[in-house]
Tab-separated table of C-alpha atoms in Angstrom:
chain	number	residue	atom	x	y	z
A	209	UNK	CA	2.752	43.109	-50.358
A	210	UNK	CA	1.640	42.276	-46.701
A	211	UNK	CA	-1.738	40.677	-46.487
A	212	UNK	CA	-3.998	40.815	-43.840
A	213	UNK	CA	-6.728	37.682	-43.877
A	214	UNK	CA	-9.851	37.528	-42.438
A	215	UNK	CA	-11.977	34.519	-41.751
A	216	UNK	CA	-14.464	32.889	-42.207
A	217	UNK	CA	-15.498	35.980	-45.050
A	218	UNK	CA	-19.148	35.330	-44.656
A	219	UNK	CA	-21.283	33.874	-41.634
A	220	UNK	CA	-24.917	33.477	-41.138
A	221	UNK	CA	-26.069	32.883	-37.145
A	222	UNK	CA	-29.114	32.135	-35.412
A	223	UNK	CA	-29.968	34.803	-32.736
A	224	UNK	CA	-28.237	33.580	-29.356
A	225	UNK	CA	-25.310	31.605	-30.837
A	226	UNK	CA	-22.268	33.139	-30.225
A	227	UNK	CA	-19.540	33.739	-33.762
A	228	UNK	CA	-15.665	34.112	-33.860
A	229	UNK	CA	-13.657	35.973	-36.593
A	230	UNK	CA	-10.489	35.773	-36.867
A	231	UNK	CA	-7.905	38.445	-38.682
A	232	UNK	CA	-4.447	36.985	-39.395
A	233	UNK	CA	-1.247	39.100	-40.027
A	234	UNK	CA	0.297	36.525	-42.848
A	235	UNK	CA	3.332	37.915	-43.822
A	236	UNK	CA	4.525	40.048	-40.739
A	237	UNK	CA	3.974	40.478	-37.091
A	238	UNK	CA	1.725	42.503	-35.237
A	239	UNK	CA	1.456	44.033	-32.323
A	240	UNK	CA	-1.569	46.367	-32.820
A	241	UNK	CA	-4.699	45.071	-34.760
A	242	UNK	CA	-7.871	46.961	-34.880
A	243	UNK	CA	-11.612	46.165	-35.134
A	244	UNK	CA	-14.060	47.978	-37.092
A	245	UNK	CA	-17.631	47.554	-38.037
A	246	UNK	CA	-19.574	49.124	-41.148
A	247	UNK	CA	-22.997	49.258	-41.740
A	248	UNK	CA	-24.315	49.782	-45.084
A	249	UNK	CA	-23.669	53.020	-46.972
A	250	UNK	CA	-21.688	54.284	-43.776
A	251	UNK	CA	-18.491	54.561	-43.303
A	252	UNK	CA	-15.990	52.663	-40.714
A	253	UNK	CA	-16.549	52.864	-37.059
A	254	UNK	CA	-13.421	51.814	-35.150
A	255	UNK	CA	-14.787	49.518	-32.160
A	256	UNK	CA	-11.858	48.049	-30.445
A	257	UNK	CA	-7.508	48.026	-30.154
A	258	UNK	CA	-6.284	44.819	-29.731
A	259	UNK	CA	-2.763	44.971	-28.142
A	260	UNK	CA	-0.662	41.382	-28.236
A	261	UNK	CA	-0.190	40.135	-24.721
A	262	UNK	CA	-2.960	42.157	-23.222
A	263	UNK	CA	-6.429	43.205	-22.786
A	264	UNK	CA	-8.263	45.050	-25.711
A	265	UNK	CA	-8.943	49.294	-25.673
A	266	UNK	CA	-12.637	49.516	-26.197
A	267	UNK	CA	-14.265	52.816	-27.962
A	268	UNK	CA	-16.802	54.698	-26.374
A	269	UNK	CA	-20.100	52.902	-26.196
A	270	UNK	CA	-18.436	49.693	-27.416
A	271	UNK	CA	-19.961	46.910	-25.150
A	272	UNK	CA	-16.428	44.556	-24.470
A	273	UNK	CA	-18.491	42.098	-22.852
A	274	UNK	CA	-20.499	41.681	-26.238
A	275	UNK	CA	-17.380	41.608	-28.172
A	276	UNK	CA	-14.597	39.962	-27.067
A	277	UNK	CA	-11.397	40.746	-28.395
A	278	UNK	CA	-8.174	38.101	-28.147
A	279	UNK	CA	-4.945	38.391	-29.230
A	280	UNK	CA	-3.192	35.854	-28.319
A	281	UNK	CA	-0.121	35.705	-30.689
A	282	UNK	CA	2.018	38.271	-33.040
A	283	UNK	CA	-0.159	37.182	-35.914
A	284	UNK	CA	-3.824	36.432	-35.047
A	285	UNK	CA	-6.503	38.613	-33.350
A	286	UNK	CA	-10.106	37.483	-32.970
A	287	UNK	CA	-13.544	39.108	-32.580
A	288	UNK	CA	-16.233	36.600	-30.762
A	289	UNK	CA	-19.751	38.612	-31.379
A	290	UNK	CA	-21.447	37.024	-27.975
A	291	UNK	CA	-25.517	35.994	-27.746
A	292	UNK	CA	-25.223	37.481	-31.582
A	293	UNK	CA	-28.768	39.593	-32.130
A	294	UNK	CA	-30.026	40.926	-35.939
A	295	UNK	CA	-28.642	44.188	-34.985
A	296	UNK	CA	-24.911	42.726	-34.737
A	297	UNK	CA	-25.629	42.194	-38.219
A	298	UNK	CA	-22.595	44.251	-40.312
A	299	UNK	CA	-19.431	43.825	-42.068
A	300	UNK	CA	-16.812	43.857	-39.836
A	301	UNK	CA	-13.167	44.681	-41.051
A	302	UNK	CA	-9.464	44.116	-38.818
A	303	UNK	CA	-6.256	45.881	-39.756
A	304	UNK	CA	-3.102	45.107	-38.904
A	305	UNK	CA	0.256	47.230	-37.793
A	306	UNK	CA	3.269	46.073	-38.980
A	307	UNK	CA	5.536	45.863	-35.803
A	308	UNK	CA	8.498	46.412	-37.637
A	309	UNK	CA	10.109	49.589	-39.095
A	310	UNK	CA	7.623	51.327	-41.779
A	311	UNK	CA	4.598	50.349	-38.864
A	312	UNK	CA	2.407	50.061	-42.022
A	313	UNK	CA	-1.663	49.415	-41.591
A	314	UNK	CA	-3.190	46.860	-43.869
A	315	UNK	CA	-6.802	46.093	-43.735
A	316	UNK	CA	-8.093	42.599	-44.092
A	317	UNK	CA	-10.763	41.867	-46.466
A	318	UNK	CA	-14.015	42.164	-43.910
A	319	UNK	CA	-15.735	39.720	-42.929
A	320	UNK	CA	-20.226	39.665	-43.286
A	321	UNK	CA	-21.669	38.478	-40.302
A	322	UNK	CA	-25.992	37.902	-40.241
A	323	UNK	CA	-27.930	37.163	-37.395
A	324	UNK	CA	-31.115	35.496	-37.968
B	1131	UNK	CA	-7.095	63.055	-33.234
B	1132	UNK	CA	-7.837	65.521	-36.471
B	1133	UNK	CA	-11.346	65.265	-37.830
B	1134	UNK	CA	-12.050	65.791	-42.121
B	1135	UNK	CA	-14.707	66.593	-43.612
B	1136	UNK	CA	-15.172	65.424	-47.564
B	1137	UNK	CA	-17.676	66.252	-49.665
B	1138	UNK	CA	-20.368	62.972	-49.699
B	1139	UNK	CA	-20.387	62.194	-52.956
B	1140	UNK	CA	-19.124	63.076	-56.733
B	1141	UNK	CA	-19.866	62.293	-60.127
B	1142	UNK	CA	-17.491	61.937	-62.672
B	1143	UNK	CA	-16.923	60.818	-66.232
B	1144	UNK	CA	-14.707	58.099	-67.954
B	1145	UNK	CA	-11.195	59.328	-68.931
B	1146	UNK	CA	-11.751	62.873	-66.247
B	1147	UNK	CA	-9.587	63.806	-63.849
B	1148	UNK	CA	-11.182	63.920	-60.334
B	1149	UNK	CA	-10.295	66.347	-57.556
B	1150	UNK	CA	-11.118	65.187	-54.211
B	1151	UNK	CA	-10.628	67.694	-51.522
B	1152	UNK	CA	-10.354	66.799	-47.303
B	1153	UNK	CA	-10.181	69.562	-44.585
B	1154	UNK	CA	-8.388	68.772	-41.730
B	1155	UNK	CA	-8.312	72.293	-40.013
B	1156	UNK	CA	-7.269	71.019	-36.645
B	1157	UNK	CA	-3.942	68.675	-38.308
B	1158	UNK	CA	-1.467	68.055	-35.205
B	1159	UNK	CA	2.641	68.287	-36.426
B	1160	UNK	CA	3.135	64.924	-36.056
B	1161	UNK	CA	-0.263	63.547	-38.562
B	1162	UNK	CA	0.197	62.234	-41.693
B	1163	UNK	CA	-2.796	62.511	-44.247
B	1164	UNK	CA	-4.090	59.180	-45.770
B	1165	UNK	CA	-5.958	58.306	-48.238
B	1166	UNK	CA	-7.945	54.688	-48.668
B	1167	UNK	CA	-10.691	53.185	-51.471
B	1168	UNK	CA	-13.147	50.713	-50.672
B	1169	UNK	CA	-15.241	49.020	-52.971
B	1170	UNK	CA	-18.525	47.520	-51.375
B	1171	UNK	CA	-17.856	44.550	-49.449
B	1172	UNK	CA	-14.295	45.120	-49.156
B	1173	UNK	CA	-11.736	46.235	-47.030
B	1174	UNK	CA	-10.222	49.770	-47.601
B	1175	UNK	CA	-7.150	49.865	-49.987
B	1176	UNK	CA	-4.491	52.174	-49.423
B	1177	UNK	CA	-3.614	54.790	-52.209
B	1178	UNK	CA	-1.227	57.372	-50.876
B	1179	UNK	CA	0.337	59.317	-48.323
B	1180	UNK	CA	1.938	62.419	-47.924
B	1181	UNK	CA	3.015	64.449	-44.876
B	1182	UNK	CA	3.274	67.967	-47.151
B	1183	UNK	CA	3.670	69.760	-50.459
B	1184	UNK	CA	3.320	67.123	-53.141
B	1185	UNK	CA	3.023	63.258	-53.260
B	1186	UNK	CA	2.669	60.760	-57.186
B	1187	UNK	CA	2.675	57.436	-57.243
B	1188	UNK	CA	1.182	54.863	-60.249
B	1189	UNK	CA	-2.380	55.510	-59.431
B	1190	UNK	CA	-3.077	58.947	-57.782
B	1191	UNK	CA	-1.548	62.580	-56.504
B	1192	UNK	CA	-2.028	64.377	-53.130
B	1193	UNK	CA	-1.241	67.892	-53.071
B	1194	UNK	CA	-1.175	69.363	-49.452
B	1195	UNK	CA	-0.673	73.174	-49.186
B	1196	UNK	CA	1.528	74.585	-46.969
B	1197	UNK	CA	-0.933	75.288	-43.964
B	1198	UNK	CA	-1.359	71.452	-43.850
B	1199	UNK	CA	-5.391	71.786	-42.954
B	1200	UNK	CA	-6.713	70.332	-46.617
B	1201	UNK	CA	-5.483	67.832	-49.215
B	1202	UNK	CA	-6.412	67.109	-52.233
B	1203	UNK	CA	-6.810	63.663	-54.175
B	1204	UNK	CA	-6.595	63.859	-57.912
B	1205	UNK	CA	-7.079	60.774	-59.854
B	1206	UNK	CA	-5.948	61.220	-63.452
B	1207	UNK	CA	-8.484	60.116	-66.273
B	1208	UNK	CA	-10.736	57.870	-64.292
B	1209	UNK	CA	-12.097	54.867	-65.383
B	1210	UNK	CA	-15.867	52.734	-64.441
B	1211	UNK	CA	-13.667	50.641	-61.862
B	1212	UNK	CA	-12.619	54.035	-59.985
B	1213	UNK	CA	-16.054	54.182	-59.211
B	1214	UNK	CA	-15.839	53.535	-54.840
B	1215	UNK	CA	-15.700	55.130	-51.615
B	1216	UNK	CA	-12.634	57.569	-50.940
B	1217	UNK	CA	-11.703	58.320	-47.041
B	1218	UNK	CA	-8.808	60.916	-46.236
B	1219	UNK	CA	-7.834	59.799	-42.402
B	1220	UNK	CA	-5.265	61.997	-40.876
B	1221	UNK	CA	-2.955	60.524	-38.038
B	1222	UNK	CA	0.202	59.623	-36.923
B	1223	UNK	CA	0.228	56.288	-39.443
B	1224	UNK	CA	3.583	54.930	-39.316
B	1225	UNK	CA	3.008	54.619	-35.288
B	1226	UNK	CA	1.282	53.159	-32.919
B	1227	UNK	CA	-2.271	55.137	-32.894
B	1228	UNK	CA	-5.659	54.579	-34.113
B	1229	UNK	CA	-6.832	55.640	-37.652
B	1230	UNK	CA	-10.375	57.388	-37.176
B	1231	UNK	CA	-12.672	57.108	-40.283
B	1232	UNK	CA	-14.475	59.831	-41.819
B	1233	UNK	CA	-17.665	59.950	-43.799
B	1234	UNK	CA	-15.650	59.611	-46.725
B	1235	UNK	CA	-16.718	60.410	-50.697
B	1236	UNK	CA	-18.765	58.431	-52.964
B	1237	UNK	CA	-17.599	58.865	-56.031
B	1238	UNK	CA	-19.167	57.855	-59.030
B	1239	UNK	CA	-17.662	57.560	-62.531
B	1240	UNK	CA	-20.303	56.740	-65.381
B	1241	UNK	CA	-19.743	56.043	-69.069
């Protein structure tokens, strides 16, 4: 089945530093990726549509200069947490929309980010 | 986009089955219903998805009545590794669109 990859799967910061995630499509092309972030024992909380080509839809309250969103090709987005603080500390998860017929979504496996 | 409500949390037993119920009151024509697991740590798995009456596959069954504004999940004769977080999303899933996350349901299947 289609994967979606996420990298690096764990990261540990010091407060300031800046950190890049990256979510790959590997299988299929994407045109649509998403960006959420989960704190523990809650659920999902969609921050972010990254369109292919163009510049990211941010959600309400979501700061875009804080988390920059590329997505440069049909098969990578990336997430760059800016100045990272200990409350950007969460687990952060992309999915991925098939661009061709059945327009599937598969989630990557989430990456743990930790600001010291 | 619909908003669902699901109950927080269940228990359950090895070898049940386990009824999992999501409203959806305000469903729009074009939404499909959803459902994902996700184990701590990990990114949600899709299960199933049905549009309406009844949907089986390998590991679960989604019954959606004819009104559309509820679903429910049944997982036949759970086991210890069922034990995870359930979401039902509702949207228009095989488009472009955003899926929404609800608070989803911890379920909990002991010995």
């Amino acid at each position: 089945g289609a994967v979606v990859s996420q990298h690096p799967s764990r990261v540990i910061c010091k407060s300031g530093t800046s950190v890049k995630i990256e979510c790959r499509s590997l299988d299929f092309q994407a045109t649509t990726m998403f960006w959420y972030r989960q704190f523990p024992k809650k659920s999902l909380m969609l921050m972010a549509t990254s369109n292919e080509g163009s510049k990211a839809t941010y959600e309400q309250g979501v700061e875009k200069d804080k988390f920059l969103i590329n997505h440069a090709s049909l098969t990578l987005s990336t997430l760059t947490v800016t100045s990272a603080h200990p409350e950007d500390s969460s687990f952060y998860i992309c999915s991925a929309r098939d661009s061709g017929e059945t327009g599937e979504l598969f989630f990557g496996e989430g990456s743990r980010l930790t600001v010291l | 986009l619909a908003k669902t409500t699901q109950p927080i949390s269940m228990d359950s037993y090895e070898g049940q089955e386990v009824n999992i119920t999501c409203s959806h009151n305000n469903i729009a024509t074009n939404d499909y219903i959803t459902w994902y697991q996700q184990f701590p740590s990990q990114g949600p798995r899709f299960i199933i998805q049905g549009y309406k009456t009844k949907v089986t596959n390998e590991v679960a069954s989604l019954f959606i009545p004819a009104d559309r504004k509820s679903s429910t999940l049944s997982l036949p004769r759970v086991s210890l590794s069922d034990t995870a977080v359930y979401y039902c999303l509702v949207g228009v899933y095989n488009q472009g669109g955003k899926l929404i996350f609800g608070q989803g349901t911890e379920l909990s299947v002991k010995p």
